[in-house]
Amino acid sequence: MTTALHHAVAAAIAAALPPDAGLDADAVAEGLARPPDAAKGDLAFPCFKLSKTLRKAPPQIAADLAGALGGVPLFTDVQAAGAYVNVRLDLGRAAAIVLPEIAAGSPGAAPARTERVMVEYSQPNTHKAFHVGHMRNLCLGDALVRLLRADGYEVIAANYLGDVGAHIAKCLWWYLDVLTPEQRQPPATARGEWLGELYSAASNRLDDLEDAAKSKDPDAVAALAAARARTTEILQKLEARDPELTRIWFETRAWSLADFDEIYAWCGVVFDRVFYESEVDEAGLALVEQYLAKGVFVQSEGAVGIVNDEVKHMPFFMLRKRDGTSLYATKDLALARLKFEEHRIDRSIYVVDARQSDHFRHVFLTLAKMGFAQAARCEHVPYEMVELPSGPMATRRGNVILFRALRERMTAHLLEKYLEKYRGEWSDAEIERCAHTLALGAIKYGMLSRDVNQKIVFDLEAWLELEGNTGPYLQYSTARAGSILRKCEEAGIAAAAVDATPEALTALLGALEHPEERELVLAIDGLRPAAAQAAAGLRPSVLCAYLHELAKSNNRFVNAKHCKVLQSEGDVQRARVLLVTAAHAALRWGLARLGMDAPVRM
RNA sequence: GCGCCCGUAGCUCAGUUGGAUAGAGCGUCGGCCUUCUAAGCCGAAUGUCGCAGGUUCGAUUCCUGCCGGGCGCGCCA
């Protein structure tokens, strides 16, 4: 991914290279880098790779090249330094290339693509609580959807709800057998969370009974057997679509779905298609039957599976239990087929934590052996877990922060520490909206800024500090730039016209001269490449790191006493307004790819 | 035991086609609010890049073997 600026620089360098160098402008552009120290120049071209074709030492090539670049208008200075050629850009010309596009709202054109991609993420279980651990997946999947769309793909955002299985049976066991009819009345709000408490209670009770039964306590052994018999009965009735249990299942499931809808709305996440496990379990078993008959799947100890020798440490992949019921894996096969057939997708992405890497390797190998060509374009995006300072999240130990508590504690803290001072000056609605935007930004950036293969320790207190490399820092930087633009508008100060001729724009932007202005122009130029790299690698953290750099450049410019916009005049002022417009747009565009917004003021 | 991931400043982490003196945030110390929001800006200090080999003109980056930590390993999801 190269930018218009890099291409212009590379074209000049390529033209100055000896004909036998064998590098065209695109190849040169790929090699361009930032010098380690801004004092050396704006861009650097390393000459190591030319030493073979030119049969000269890299420093000699660099010296020759620097000499040949004397008359290029885009460069105000060219220096050979060891194997590198460092160029200083004419800031007016560079800014005229970089700023207009992004100031107009888009950081260059996305690649033209025809592929249709599905990103499956979130996948919460109904009848269970939604907590901070689920937020990493949600933030990651949503950011990938946005990044891939920005990178030219047609993307279908898909959710896959776990609405069948043992956890439902445990929850309904508690609901039906343990709760009294009066207790069975759900609260007015957060009914899904309430169901989660029931599930949790049931799960804890079963664990306790299991522990007690190990010590051969006859009462415990009997109680455990009874509880297991009952949950099994519920599960079997559910699978047999028993009318009464199905009605209860449907009613309670709706409570969880209502909670999820509220969570997604608060997070600004929209799904194009929601799959349910309940719509693929039967189809999965039918597939197992079909491919068992074909000899692709085999029987083993009464169960059915497939032998994938490619996975040496665990070749057998079970697809049907001995009792004939389905597994997660069974449903994944039917779900994959549904995705292929219903949406004609070319590429299928699964955002699921890293513990399931082996599982998805098996799923994709199995799909390939079943004859699905799309299996080659199925990708698992693994990520590491979220923990709390007190250790891994465990419902049983009460070591968990539920979504609602997370939201309430963050907004309350933001109001108390930062926003209450605006009470009266701003409307209550704006203060509330601002708290929402900042809390969401803090969570999303926190979940996305770390590489997917790093564990995250979610320390609510630390995340609420909102200092340093955080979402609110980026939002603050954006709000500062926006504030300048607002004041310019109020004062009737206009930016340099982005549709002026390149010559006029170059001349006007030549008024930019300070290091802070130069640094900001160069930083803005990095937006599209950073977004493209994040999309290509399915790694939003790449864009996070870039945006943090951009925000720092923006803050240095805004903070510099000699770069004030309102105190300047004439061409300098018009050039600076365009620069701020572009920086503001770049920050907003980048944040939007992460699913983040910035408040107008904060 | 086998497989995957991690190991870089006191702490948390960037550093992906191998390239200049290894960077950032937090914390510590010291500056900057009569000039566009101090949730900010500037400066200082801090490294056997887990260890040992190998490939290379050049390795934090690639390969091999160790050490330390996390996770996974047929009837859960």
PDB file of C-alpha atoms (C1' of nucleotides) in Angstrom, chain A residues 36 40 44 48 84 86 277 301 313-314 316 318 321-322 355-356 418 438 450-451 453-454 468-469 473 476 479-480 483 487 539 548 552 555-556 558-559 561 563-567 601-602, chain B residues 1-8 12-21 23-27 32-33 35-43 57-58 69-77:
ATOM      1  CA  PRO A  36      15.040   7.307  12.520  1.00  0.00           C
ATOM      2  CA  LYS A  40      17.827  13.535   8.784  1.00  0.00           C
ATOM      3  CA  ALA A  44      14.532   7.651   3.263  1.00  0.00           C
ATOM      4  CA  PHE A  48      21.119  -2.187   0.042  1.00  0.00           C
ATOM      5  CA  TYR A  84      20.470   5.635   2.668  1.00  0.00           C
ATOM      6  CA  ASN A  86      17.400  10.977   2.800  1.00  0.00           C
ATOM      7  CA  GLU A 277     -27.409 -22.897  16.778  1.00  0.00           C
ATOM      8  CA  GLU A 301     -16.207 -46.361  19.814  1.00  0.00           C
ATOM      9  CA  HIS A 313      -1.306 -34.420  17.991  1.00  0.00           C
ATOM     10  CA  MET A 314      -5.068 -34.980  17.805  1.00  0.00           C
ATOM     11  CA  PHE A 316      -9.705 -37.641  15.486  1.00  0.00           C
ATOM     12  CA  MET A 318     -15.629 -36.006  16.753  1.00  0.00           C
ATOM     13  CA  LYS A 321     -21.645 -38.383  20.203  1.00  0.00           C
ATOM     14  CA  ARG A 322     -22.262 -42.022  21.053  1.00  0.00           C
ATOM     15  CA  ARG A 355      -8.268 -21.964  22.717  1.00  0.00           C
ATOM     16  CA  GLN A 356     -10.262 -23.146  19.727  1.00  0.00           C
ATOM     17  CA  TYR A 418     -14.554  15.055  33.998  1.00  0.00           C
ATOM     18  CA  LEU A 438     -16.007   8.215  26.005  1.00  0.00           C
ATOM     19  CA  ARG A 450      -3.198  -4.706  22.123  1.00  0.00           C
ATOM     20  CA  ASP A 451      -2.178  -7.363  19.649  1.00  0.00           C
ATOM     21  CA  ASN A 453      -2.056 -12.738  20.701  1.00  0.00           C
ATOM     22  CA  GLN A 454      -1.518 -10.835  23.933  1.00  0.00           C
ATOM     23  CA  GLY A 468      -1.673   8.092  27.943  1.00  0.00           C
ATOM     24  CA  ASN A 469      -2.336   5.669  25.139  1.00  0.00           C
ATOM     25  CA  TYR A 473      -6.722  10.495  24.476  1.00  0.00           C
ATOM     26  CA  TYR A 476      -9.562  14.428  23.114  1.00  0.00           C
ATOM     27  CA  ALA A 479     -12.129  17.191  19.850  1.00  0.00           C
ATOM     28  CA  ARG A 480      -9.311  19.753  20.102  1.00  0.00           C
ATOM     29  CA  SER A 483     -12.833  22.874  18.385  1.00  0.00           C
ATOM     30  CA  LYS A 487     -14.057  28.608  16.143  1.00  0.00           C
ATOM     31  CA  ARG A 539      -5.141  -6.744  13.178  1.00  0.00           C
ATOM     32  CA  HIS A 548      -1.897   7.201  18.658  1.00  0.00           C
ATOM     33  CA  LYS A 552       0.403  12.956  19.290  1.00  0.00           C
ATOM     34  CA  ASN A 555      -1.536  17.581  19.846  1.00  0.00           C
ATOM     35  CA  ARG A 556       2.007  18.865  19.313  1.00  0.00           C
ATOM     36  CA  VAL A 558      -2.259  22.293  18.473  1.00  0.00           C
ATOM     37  CA  ASN A 559      -0.035  22.968  21.478  1.00  0.00           C
ATOM     38  CA  LYS A 561       2.541  28.561  20.330  1.00  0.00           C
ATOM     39  CA  CYS A 563       1.245  27.308  15.077  1.00  0.00           C
ATOM     40  CA  LYS A 564      -1.917  28.974  16.303  1.00  0.00           C
ATOM     41  CA  VAL A 565      -4.611  29.106  13.687  1.00  0.00           C
ATOM     42  CA  LEU A 566      -6.822  31.875  15.024  1.00  0.00           C
ATOM     43  CA  GLN A 567      -3.870  34.164  15.713  1.00  0.00           C
ATOM     44  CA  ARG A 601     -16.238  18.653  22.767  1.00  0.00           C
ATOM     45  CA  MET A 602     -15.081  17.046  25.981  1.00  0.00           C
TER      46      MET A 602
ATOM     47  C1'   G B   1       4.156 -36.231  26.354  1.00  0.00           C
ATOM     48  C1'   C B   2       2.295 -33.578  21.787  1.00  0.00           C
ATOM     49  C1'   G B   3       0.468 -28.831  19.670  1.00  0.00           C
ATOM     50  C1'   C B   4      -0.372 -23.387  19.701  1.00  0.00           C
ATOM     51  C1'   C B   5       0.817 -18.562  21.962  1.00  0.00           C
ATOM     52  C1'   C B   6       3.946 -15.366  24.990  1.00  0.00           C
ATOM     53  C1'   G B   7       9.120 -13.753  26.979  1.00  0.00           C
ATOM     54  C1'   U B   8      11.920  -6.381  24.641  1.00  0.00           C
ATOM     55  C1'   U B  12       2.139  -2.679  30.535  1.00  0.00           C
ATOM     56  C1'   C B  13       3.345  -3.173  25.592  1.00  0.00           C
ATOM     57  C1'   A B  14       4.884  -1.554  19.942  1.00  0.00           C
ATOM     58  C1'   G B  15       8.639  -3.043  16.698  1.00  0.00           C
ATOM     59  C1'   U B  16       5.313  -8.503   9.975  1.00  0.00           C
ATOM     60  C1'   U B  17       8.614  -8.728   3.122  1.00  0.00           C
ATOM     61  C1'   G B  18      16.017  -9.042   8.014  1.00  0.00           C
ATOM     62  C1'   G B  19      18.548  -2.681   7.583  1.00  0.00           C
ATOM     63  C1'   A B  20      20.619   3.825  10.372  1.00  0.00           C
ATOM     64  C1'   U B  21      21.771   5.185  17.447  1.00  0.00           C
ATOM     65  C1'   G B  23      10.530   2.900  20.574  1.00  0.00           C
ATOM     66  C1'   A B  24       5.672   4.295  23.202  1.00  0.00           C
ATOM     67  C1'   G B  25       2.376   4.636  27.478  1.00  0.00           C
ATOM     68  C1'   C B  26       2.411   4.363  32.789  1.00  0.00           C
ATOM     69  C1'   G B  27       5.533   5.322  36.931  1.00  0.00           C
ATOM     70  C1'   C B  32       4.888  24.897  30.518  1.00  0.00           C
ATOM     71  C1'   C B  33      -1.921  27.508  31.564  1.00  0.00           C
ATOM     72  C1'   U B  35      -2.701  33.033  23.209  1.00  0.00           C
ATOM     73  C1'   C B  36      -7.434  27.797  19.379  1.00  0.00           C
ATOM     74  C1'   U B  37      -9.790  22.508  25.959  1.00  0.00           C
ATOM     75  C1'   A B  38      -3.661  20.991  31.284  1.00  0.00           C
ATOM     76  C1'   A B  39      -8.151  14.316  29.617  1.00  0.00           C
ATOM     77  C1'   G B  40      -2.661  18.419  27.033  1.00  0.00           C
ATOM     78  C1'   C B  41       2.701  19.877  25.723  1.00  0.00           C
ATOM     79  C1'   C B  42       8.256  19.910  26.526  1.00  0.00           C
ATOM     80  C1'   G B  43      12.762  17.857  28.832  1.00  0.00           C
ATOM     81  C1'   C B  57      27.542  -7.728   4.617  1.00  0.00           C
ATOM     82  C1'   G B  58      23.863  -7.046   8.649  1.00  0.00           C
ATOM     83  C1'   G B  69       4.919 -18.660  31.736  1.00  0.00           C
ATOM     84  C1'   G B  70      -0.185 -19.336  29.564  1.00  0.00           C
ATOM     85  C1'   C B  71      -3.689 -22.294  26.813  1.00  0.00           C
ATOM     86  C1'   G B  72      -5.402 -26.761  24.264  1.00  0.00           C
ATOM     87  C1'   C B  73      -5.391 -32.221  23.788  1.00  0.00           C
ATOM     88  C1'   G B  74     -12.544 -37.665  21.292  1.00  0.00           C
ATOM     89  C1'   C B  75     -18.327 -37.919  23.530  1.00  0.00           C
ATOM     90  C1'   C B  76     -18.250 -29.507  26.917  1.00  0.00           C
ATOM     91  C1'   A B  77     -18.873 -25.135  24.063  1.00  0.00           C
TER      92        A B  77
END
